[in-house]
mmCIF file with all atom_site columns, C-alpha atoms and ligand atoms in Angstrom:
data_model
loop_
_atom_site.group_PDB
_atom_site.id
_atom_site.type_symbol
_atom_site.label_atom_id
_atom_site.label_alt_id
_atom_site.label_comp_id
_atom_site.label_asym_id
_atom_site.label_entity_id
_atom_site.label_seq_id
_atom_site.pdbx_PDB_ins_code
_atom_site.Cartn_x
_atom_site.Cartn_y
_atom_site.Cartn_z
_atom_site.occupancy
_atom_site.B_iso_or_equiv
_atom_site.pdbx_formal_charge
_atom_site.auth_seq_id
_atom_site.auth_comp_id
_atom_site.auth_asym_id
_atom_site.auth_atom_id
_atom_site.pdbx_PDB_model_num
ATOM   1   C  CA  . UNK A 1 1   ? -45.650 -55.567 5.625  1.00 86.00 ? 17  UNK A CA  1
ATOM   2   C  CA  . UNK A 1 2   ? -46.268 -54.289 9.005  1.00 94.00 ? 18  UNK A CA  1
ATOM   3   C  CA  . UNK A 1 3   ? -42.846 -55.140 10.679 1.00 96.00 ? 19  UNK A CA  1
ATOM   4   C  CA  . UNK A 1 4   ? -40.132 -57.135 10.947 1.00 95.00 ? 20  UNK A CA  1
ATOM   5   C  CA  . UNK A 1 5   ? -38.939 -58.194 14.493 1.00 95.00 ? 21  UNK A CA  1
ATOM   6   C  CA  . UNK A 1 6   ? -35.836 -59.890 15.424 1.00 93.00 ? 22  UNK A CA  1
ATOM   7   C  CA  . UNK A 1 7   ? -36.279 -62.652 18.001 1.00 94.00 ? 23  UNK A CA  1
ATOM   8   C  CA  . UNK A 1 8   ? -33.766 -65.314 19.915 1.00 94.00 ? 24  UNK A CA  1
ATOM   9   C  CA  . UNK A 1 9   ? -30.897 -62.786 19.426 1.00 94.00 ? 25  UNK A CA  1
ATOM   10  C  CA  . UNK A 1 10  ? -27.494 -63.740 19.864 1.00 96.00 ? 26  UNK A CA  1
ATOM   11  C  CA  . UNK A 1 11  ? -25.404 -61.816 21.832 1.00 97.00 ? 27  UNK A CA  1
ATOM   12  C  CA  . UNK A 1 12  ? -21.733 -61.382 21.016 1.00 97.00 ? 28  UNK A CA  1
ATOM   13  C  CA  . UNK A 1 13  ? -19.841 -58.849 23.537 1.00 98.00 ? 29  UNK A CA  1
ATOM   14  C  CA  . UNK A 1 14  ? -16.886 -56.906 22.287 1.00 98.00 ? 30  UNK A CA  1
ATOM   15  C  CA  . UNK A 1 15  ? -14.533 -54.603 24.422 1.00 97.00 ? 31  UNK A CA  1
ATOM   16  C  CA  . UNK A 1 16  ? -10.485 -53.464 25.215 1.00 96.00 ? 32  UNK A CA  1
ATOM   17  C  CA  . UNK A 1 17  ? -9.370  -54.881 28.618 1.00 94.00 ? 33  UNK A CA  1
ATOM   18  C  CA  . UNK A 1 18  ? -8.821  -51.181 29.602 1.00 89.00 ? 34  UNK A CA  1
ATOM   19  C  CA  . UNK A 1 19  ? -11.796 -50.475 29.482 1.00 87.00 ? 35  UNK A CA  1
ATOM   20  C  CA  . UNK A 1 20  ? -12.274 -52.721 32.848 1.00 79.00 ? 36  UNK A CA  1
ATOM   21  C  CA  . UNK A 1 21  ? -8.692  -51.528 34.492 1.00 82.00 ? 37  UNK A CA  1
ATOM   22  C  CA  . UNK A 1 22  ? -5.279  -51.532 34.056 1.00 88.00 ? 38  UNK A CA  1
ATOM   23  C  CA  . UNK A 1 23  ? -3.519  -54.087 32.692 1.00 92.00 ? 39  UNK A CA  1
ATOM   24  C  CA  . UNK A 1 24  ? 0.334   -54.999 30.911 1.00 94.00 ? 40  UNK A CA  1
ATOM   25  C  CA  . UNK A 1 25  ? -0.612  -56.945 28.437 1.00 95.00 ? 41  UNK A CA  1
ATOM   26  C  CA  . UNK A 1 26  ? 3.336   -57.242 27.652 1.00 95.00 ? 42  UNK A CA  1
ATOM   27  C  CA  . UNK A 1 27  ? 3.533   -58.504 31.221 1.00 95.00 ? 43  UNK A CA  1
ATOM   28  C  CA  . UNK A 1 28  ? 0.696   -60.710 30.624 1.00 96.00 ? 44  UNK A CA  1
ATOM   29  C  CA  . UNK A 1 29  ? 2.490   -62.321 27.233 1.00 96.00 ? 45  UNK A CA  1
ATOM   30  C  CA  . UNK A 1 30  ? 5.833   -62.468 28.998 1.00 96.00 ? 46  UNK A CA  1
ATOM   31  C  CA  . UNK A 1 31  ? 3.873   -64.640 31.900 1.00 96.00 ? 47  UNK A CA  1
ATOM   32  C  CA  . UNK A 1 32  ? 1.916   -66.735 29.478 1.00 97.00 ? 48  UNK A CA  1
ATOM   33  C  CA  . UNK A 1 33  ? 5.295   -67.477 28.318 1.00 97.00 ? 49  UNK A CA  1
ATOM   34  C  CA  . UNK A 1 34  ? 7.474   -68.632 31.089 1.00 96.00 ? 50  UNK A CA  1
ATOM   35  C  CA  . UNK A 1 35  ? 4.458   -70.510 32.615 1.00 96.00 ? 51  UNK A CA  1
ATOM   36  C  CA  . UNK A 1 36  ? 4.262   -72.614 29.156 1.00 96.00 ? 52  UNK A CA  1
ATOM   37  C  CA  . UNK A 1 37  ? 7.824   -73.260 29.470 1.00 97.00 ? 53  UNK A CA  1
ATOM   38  C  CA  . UNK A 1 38  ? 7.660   -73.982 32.964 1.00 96.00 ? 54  UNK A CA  1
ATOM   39  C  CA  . UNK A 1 39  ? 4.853   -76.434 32.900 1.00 96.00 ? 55  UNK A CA  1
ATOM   40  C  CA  . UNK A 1 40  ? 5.794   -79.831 31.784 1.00 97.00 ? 56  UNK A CA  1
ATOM   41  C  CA  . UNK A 1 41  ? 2.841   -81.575 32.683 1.00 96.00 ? 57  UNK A CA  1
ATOM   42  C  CA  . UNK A 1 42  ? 0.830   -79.265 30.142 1.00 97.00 ? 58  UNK A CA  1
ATOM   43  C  CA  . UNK A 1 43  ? 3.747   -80.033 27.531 1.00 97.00 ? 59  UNK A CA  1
ATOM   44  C  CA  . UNK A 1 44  ? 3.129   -83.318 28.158 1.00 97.00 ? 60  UNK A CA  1
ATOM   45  C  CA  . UNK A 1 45  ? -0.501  -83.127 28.023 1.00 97.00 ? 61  UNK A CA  1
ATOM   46  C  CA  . UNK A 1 46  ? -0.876  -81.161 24.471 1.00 96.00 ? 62  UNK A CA  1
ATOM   47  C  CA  . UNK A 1 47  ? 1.600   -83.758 22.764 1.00 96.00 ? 63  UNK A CA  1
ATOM   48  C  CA  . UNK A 1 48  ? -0.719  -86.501 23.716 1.00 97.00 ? 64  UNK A CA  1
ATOM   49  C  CA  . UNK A 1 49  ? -3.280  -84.834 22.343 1.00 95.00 ? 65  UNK A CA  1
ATOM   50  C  CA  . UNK A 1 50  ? -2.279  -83.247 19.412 1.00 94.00 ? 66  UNK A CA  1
ATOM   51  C  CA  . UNK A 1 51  ? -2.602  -79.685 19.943 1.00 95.00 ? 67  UNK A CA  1
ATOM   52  C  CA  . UNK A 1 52  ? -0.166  -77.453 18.152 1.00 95.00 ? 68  UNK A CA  1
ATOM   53  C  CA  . UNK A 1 53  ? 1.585   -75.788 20.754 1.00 96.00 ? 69  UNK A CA  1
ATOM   54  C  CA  . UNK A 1 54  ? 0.826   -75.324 24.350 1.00 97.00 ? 70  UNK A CA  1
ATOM   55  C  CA  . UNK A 1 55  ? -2.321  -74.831 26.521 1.00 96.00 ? 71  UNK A CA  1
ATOM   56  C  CA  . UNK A 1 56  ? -2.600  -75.196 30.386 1.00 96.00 ? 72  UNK A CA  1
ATOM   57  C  CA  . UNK A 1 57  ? -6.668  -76.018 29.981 1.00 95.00 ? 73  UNK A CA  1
ATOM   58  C  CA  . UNK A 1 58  ? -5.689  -79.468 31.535 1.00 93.00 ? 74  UNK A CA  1
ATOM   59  C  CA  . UNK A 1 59  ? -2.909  -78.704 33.836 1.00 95.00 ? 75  UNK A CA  1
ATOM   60  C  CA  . UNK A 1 60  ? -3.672  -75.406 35.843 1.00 94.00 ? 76  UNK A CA  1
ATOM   61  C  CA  . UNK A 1 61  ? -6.889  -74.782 37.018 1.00 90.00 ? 77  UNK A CA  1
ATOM   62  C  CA  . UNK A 1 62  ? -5.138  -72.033 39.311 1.00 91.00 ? 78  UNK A CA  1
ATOM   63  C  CA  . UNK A 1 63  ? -3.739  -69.685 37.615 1.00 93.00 ? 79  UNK A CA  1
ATOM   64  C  CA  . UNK A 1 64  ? -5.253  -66.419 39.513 1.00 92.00 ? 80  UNK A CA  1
ATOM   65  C  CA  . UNK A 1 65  ? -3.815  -67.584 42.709 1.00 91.00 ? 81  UNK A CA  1
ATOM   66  C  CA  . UNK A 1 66  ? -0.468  -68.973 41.174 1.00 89.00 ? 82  UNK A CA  1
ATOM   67  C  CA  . UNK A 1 67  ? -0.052  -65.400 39.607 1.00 92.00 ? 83  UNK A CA  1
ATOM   68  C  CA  . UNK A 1 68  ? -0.679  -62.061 40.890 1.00 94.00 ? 84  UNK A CA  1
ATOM   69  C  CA  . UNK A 1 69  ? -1.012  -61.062 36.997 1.00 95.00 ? 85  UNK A CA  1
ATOM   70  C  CA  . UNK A 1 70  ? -3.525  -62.968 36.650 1.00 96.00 ? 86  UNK A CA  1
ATOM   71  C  CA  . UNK A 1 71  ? -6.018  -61.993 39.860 1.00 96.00 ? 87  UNK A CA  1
ATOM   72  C  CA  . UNK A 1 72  ? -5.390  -58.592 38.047 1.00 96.00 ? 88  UNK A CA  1
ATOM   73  C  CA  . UNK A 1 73  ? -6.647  -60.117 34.937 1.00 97.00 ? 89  UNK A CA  1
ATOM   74  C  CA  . UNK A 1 74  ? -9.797  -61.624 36.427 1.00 97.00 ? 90  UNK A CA  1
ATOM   75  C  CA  . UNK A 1 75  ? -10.721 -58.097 38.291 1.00 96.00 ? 91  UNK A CA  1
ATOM   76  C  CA  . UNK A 1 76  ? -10.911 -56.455 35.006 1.00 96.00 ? 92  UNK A CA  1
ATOM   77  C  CA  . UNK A 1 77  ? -12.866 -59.785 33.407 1.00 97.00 ? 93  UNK A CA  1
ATOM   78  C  CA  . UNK A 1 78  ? -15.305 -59.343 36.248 1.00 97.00 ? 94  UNK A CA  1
ATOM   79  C  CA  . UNK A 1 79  ? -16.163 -55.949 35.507 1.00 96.00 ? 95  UNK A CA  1
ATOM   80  C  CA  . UNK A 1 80  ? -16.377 -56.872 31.883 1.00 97.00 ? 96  UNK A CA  1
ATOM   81  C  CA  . UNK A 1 81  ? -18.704 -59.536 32.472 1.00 98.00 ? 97  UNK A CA  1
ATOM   82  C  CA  . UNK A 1 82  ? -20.681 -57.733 35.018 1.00 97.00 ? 98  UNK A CA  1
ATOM   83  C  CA  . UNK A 1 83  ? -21.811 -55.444 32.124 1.00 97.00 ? 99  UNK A CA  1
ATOM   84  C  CA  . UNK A 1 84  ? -22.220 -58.092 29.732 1.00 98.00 ? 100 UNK A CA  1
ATOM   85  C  CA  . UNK A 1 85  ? -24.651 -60.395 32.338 1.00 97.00 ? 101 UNK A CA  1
ATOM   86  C  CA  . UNK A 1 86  ? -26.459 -56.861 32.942 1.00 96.00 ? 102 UNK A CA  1
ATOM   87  C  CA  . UNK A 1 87  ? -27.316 -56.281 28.911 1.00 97.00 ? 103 UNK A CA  1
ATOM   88  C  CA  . UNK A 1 88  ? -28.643 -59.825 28.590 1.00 97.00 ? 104 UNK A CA  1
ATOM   89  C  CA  . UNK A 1 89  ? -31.467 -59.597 31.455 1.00 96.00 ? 105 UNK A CA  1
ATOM   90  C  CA  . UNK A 1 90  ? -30.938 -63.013 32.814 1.00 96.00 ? 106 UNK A CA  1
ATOM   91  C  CA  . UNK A 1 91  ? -32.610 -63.637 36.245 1.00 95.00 ? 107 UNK A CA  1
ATOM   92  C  CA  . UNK A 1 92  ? -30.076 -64.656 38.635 1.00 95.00 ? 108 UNK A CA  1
ATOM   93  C  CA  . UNK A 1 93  ? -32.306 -65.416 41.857 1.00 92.00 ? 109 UNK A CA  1
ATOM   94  C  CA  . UNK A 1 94  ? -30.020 -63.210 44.137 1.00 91.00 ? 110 UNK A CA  1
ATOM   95  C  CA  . UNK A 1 95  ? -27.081 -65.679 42.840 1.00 95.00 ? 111 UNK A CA  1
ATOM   96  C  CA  . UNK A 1 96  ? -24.314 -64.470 41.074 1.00 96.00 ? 112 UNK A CA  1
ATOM   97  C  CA  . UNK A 1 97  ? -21.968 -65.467 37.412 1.00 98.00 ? 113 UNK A CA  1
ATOM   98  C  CA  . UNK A 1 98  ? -18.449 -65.762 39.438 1.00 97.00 ? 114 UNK A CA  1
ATOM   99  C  CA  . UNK A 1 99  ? -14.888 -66.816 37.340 1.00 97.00 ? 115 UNK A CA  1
ATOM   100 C  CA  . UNK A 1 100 ? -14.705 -70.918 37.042 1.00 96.00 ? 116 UNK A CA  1
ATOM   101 C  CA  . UNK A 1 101 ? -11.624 -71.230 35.131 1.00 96.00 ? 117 UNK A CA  1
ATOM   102 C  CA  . UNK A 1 102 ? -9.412  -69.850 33.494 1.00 97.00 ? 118 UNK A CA  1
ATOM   103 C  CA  . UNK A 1 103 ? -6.569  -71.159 30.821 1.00 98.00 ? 119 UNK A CA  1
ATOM   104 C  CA  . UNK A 1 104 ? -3.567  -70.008 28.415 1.00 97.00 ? 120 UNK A CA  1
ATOM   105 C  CA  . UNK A 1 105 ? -3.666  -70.776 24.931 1.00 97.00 ? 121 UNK A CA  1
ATOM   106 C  CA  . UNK A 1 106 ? -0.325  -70.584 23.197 1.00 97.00 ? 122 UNK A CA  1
ATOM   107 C  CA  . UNK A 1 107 ? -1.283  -72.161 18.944 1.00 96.00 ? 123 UNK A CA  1
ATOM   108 C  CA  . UNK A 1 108 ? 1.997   -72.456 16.585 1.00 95.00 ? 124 UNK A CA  1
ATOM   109 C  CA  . UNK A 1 109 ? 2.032   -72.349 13.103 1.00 94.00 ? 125 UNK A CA  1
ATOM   110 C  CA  . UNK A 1 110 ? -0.744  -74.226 11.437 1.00 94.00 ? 126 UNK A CA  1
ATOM   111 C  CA  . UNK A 1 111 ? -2.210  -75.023 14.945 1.00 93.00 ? 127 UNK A CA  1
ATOM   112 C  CA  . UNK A 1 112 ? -6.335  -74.310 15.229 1.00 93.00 ? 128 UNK A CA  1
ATOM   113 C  CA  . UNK A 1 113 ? -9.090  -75.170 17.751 1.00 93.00 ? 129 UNK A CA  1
ATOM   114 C  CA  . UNK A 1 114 ? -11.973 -76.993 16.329 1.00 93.00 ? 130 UNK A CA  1
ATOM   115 C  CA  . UNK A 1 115 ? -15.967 -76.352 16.571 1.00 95.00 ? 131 UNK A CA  1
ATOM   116 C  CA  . UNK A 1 116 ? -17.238 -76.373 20.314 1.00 96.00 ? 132 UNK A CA  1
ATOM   117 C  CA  . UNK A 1 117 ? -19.190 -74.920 23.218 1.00 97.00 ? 133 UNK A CA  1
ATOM   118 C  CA  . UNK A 1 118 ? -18.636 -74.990 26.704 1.00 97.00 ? 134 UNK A CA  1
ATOM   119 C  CA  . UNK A 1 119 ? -20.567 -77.300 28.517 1.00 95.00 ? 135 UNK A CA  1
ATOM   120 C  CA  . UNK A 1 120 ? -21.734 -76.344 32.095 1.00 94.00 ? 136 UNK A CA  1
ATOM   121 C  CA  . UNK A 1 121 ? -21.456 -72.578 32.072 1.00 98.00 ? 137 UNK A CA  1
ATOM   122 C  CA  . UNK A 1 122 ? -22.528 -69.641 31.471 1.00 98.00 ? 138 UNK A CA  1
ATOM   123 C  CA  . UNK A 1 123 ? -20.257 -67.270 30.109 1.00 98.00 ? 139 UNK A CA  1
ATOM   124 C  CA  . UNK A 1 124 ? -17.248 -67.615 28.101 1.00 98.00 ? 140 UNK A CA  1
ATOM   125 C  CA  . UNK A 1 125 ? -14.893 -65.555 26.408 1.00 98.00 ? 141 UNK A CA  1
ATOM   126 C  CA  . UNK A 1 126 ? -11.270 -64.840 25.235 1.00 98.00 ? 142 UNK A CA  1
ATOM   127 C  CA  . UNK A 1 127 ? -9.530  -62.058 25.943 1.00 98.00 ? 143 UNK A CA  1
ATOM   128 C  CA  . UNK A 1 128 ? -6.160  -61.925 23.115 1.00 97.00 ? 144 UNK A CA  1
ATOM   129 C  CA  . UNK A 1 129 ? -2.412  -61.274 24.308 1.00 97.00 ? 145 UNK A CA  1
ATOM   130 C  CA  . UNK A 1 130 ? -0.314  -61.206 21.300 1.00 96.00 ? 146 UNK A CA  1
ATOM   131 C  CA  . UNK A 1 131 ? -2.085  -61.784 17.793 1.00 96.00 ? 147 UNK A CA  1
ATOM   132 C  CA  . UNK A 1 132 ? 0.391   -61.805 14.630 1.00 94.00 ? 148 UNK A CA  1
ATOM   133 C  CA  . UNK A 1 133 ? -0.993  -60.980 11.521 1.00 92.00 ? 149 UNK A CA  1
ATOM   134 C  CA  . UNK A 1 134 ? -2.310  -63.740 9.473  1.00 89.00 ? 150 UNK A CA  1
ATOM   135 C  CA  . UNK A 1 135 ? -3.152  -65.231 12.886 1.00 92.00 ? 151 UNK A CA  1
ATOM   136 C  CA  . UNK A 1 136 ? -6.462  -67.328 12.638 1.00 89.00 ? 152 UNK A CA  1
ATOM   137 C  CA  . UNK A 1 137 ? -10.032 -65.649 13.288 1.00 96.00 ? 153 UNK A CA  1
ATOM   138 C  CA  . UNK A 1 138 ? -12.455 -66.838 15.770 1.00 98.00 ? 154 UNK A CA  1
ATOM   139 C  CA  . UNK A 1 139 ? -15.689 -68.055 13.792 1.00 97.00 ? 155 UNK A CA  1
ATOM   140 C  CA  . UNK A 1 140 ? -18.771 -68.403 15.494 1.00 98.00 ? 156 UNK A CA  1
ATOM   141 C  CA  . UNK A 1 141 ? -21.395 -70.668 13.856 1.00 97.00 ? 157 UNK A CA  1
ATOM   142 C  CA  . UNK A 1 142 ? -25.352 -69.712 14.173 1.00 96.00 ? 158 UNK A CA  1
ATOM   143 C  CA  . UNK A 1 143 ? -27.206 -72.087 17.056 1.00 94.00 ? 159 UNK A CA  1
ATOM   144 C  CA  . UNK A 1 144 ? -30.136 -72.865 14.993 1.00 94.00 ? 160 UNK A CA  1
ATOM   145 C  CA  . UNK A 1 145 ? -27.455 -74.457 11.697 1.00 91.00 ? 161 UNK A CA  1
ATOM   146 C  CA  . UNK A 1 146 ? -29.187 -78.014 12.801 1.00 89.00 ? 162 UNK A CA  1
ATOM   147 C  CA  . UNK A 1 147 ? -32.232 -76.900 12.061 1.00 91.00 ? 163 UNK A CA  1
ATOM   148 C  CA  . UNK A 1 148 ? -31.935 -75.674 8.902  1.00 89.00 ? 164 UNK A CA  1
ATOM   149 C  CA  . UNK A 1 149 ? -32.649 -78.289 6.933  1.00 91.00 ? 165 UNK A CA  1
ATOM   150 C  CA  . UNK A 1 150 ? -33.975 -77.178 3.366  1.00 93.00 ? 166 UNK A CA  1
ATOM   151 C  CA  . UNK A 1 151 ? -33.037 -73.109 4.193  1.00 93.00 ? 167 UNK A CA  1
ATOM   152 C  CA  . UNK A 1 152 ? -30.631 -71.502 1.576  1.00 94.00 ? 168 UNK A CA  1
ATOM   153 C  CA  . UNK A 1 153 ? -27.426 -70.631 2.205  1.00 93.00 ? 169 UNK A CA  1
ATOM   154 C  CA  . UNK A 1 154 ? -26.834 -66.775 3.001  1.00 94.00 ? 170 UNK A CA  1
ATOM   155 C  CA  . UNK A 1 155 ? -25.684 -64.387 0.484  1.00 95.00 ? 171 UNK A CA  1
ATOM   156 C  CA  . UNK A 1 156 ? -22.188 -63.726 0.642  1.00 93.00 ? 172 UNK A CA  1
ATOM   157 C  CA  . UNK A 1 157 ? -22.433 -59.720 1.665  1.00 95.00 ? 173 UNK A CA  1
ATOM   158 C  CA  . UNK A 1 158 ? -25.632 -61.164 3.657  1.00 95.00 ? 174 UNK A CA  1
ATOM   159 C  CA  . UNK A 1 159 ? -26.186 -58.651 6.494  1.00 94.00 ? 175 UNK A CA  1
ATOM   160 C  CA  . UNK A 1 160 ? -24.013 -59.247 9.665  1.00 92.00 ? 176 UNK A CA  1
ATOM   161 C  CA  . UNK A 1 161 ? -27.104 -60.546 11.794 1.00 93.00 ? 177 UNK A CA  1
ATOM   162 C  CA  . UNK A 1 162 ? -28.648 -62.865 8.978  1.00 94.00 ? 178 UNK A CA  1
ATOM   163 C  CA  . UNK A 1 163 ? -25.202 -64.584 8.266  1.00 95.00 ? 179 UNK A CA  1
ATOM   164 C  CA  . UNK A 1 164 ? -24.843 -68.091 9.507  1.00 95.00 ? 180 UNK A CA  1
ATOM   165 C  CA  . UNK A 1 165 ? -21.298 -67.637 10.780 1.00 96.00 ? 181 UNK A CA  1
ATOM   166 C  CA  . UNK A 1 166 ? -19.749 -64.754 12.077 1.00 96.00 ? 182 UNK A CA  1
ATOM   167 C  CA  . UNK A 1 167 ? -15.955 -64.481 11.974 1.00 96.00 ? 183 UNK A CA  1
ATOM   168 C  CA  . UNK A 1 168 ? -13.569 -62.081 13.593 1.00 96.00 ? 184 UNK A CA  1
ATOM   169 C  CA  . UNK A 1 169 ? -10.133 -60.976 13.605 1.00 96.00 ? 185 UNK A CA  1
ATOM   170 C  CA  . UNK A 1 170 ? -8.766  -60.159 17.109 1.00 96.00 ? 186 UNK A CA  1
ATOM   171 C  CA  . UNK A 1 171 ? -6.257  -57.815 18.288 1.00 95.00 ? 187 UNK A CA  1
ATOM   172 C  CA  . UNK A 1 172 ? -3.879  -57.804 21.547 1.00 96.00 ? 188 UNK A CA  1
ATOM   173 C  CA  . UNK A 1 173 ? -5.987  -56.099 23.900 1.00 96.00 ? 189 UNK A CA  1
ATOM   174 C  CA  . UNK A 1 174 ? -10.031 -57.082 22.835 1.00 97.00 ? 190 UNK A CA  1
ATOM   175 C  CA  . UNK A 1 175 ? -12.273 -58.857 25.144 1.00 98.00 ? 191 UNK A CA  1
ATOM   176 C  CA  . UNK A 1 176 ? -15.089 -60.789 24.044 1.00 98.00 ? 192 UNK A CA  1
ATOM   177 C  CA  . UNK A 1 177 ? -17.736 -62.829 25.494 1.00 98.00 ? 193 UNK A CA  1
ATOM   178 C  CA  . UNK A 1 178 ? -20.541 -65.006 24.568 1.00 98.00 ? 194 UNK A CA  1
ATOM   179 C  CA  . UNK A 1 179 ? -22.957 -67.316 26.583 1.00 98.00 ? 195 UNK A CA  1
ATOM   180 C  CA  . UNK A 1 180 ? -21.625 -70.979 26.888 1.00 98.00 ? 196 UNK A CA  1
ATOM   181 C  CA  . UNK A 1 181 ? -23.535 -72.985 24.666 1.00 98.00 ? 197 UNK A CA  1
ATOM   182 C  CA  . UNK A 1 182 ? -22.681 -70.801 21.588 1.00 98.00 ? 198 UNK A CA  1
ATOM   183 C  CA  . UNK A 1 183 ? -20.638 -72.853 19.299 1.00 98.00 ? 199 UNK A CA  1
ATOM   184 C  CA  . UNK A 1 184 ? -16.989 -71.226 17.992 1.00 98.00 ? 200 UNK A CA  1
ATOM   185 C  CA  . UNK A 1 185 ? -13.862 -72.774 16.528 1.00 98.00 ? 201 UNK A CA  1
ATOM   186 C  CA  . UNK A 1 186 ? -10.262 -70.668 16.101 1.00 96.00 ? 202 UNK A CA  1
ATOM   187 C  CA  . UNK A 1 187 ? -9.081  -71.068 11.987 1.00 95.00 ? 203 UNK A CA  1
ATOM   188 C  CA  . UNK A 1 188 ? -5.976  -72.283 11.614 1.00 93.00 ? 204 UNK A CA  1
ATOM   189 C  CA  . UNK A 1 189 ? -2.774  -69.747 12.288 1.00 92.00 ? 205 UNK A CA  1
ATOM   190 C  CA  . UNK A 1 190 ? -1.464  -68.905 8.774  1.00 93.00 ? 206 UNK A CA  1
ATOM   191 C  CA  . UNK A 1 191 ? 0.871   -66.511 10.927 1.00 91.00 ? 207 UNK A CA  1
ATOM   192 C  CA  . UNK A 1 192 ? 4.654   -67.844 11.720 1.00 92.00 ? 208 UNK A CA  1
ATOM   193 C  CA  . UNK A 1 193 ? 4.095   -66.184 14.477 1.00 94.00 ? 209 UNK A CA  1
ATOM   194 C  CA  . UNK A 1 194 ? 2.670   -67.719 18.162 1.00 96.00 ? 210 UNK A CA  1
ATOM   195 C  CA  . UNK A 1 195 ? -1.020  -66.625 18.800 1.00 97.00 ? 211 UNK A CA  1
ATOM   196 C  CA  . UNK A 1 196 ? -1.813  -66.105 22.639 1.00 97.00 ? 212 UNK A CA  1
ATOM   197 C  CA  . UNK A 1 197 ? -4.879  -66.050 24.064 1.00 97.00 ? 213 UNK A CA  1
ATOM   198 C  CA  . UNK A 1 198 ? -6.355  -66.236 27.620 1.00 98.00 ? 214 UNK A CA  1
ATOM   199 C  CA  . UNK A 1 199 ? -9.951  -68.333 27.584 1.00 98.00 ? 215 UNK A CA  1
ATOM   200 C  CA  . UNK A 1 200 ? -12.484 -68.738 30.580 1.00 98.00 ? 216 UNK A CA  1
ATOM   201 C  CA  . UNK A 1 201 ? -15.660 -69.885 31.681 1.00 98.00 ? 217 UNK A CA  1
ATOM   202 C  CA  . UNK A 1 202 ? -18.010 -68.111 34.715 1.00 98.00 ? 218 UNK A CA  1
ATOM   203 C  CA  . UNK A 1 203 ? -20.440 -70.549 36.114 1.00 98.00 ? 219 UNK A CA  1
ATOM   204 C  CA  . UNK A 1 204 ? -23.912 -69.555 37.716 1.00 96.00 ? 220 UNK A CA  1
ATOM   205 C  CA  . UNK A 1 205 ? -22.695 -69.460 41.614 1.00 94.00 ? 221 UNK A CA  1
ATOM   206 C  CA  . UNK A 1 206 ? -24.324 -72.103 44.310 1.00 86.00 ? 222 UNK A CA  1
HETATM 207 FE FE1 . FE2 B 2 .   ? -13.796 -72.103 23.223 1.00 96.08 ? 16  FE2 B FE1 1
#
């Protein structure tokens, strides 16, 4: 054997919020807060659809004008992004990958997010606000999966990059980013505690 050489390499980006500015992430959970009790039309929304506890994904798309916290927040998820767009060489014809929304996620006991992507972007990521322990992972699930039709399953302590899913454990504070169409799901929150996360797309600007 000559060489082995890894091709279509996914790219999963990992980093602290500090590391892109300043930031109260206290202040940030204490806002997360009062804006879930505050909006009833997002109440409203995630009891008609079944999702264990509160998000404003259908009810605010402005959050970063609505809340100084949160313009804050997107400054340092710029810079953050800026790096991770740089690392994964795309060609951006003099355009740029600006903030297209940006949403709180707020899961209960027992609540979880199923498998998804997220159509029409680019980027997407979480950053994570207050994470109990026991609080469910984020899995990530290998693009090709449909593909492999008659391919064995991985060994268990399979290396990191062969395994078919990828899990992780946040922590209040981490960043992390992926491009769009990679498909993720959050496990269900064995915690009693809430789980609080911050989710957001950036699109490919016109
Ligand atoms: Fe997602």
């Amino acid at each position: 054997m000559k060489s082995i050489t890894p091709l279509f390499v996914t790219q999963l980006y990992l980093s602290n919020l500090s590391r892109g500015g300043e930031l109260d992430i206290s202040e940030l959970e204490v806002s997360c807060r009062s804006i879930a009790e505050d909006d009833l039309a997002g109440q409203q929304w995630c009891e008609n659809n079944g999702y264990s506890g509160y998000t404003s994904y259908a009810s605010l798309s402005d959050l970063t004008w609505r809340f100084p916290i949160f313009n804050e927040l997107k400054d340092i998820l710029d810079s953050h992004v800026a790096n991770f767009v740089e690392k994964l060489d795309f060609d951006l014809d003099d355009r740029d990958i600006v903030l297209e929304d940006m949403w709180i996620n707020i899961l209960d006991e027992g609540g979880s997010h199923g498998s998804h992507i997220h159509p029409h972007s680019v980027i997407s990521g979480t950053t994570y606000v207050s994470i109990p322990n026991e609080a469910g992972e984020i899995r990530f699930e290998d693009p090709r999966l449909q593909f492999m039709m008659s391919a064995p399953p991985r060994k268990k302590d399979a290396r990191n990059d062969l395994k078919t899913f990828h899990s992780h454990h946040p922590v209040a504070g981490e960043v992390l980013l992926w491009e769009s169409w990679l498909r993720h799901e959050v496990r269900q929150n064995g915690s009693k505690g809430e789980r609080i996360s911050i989710s957001f797309n950036y699109k490919w600007s016109d």
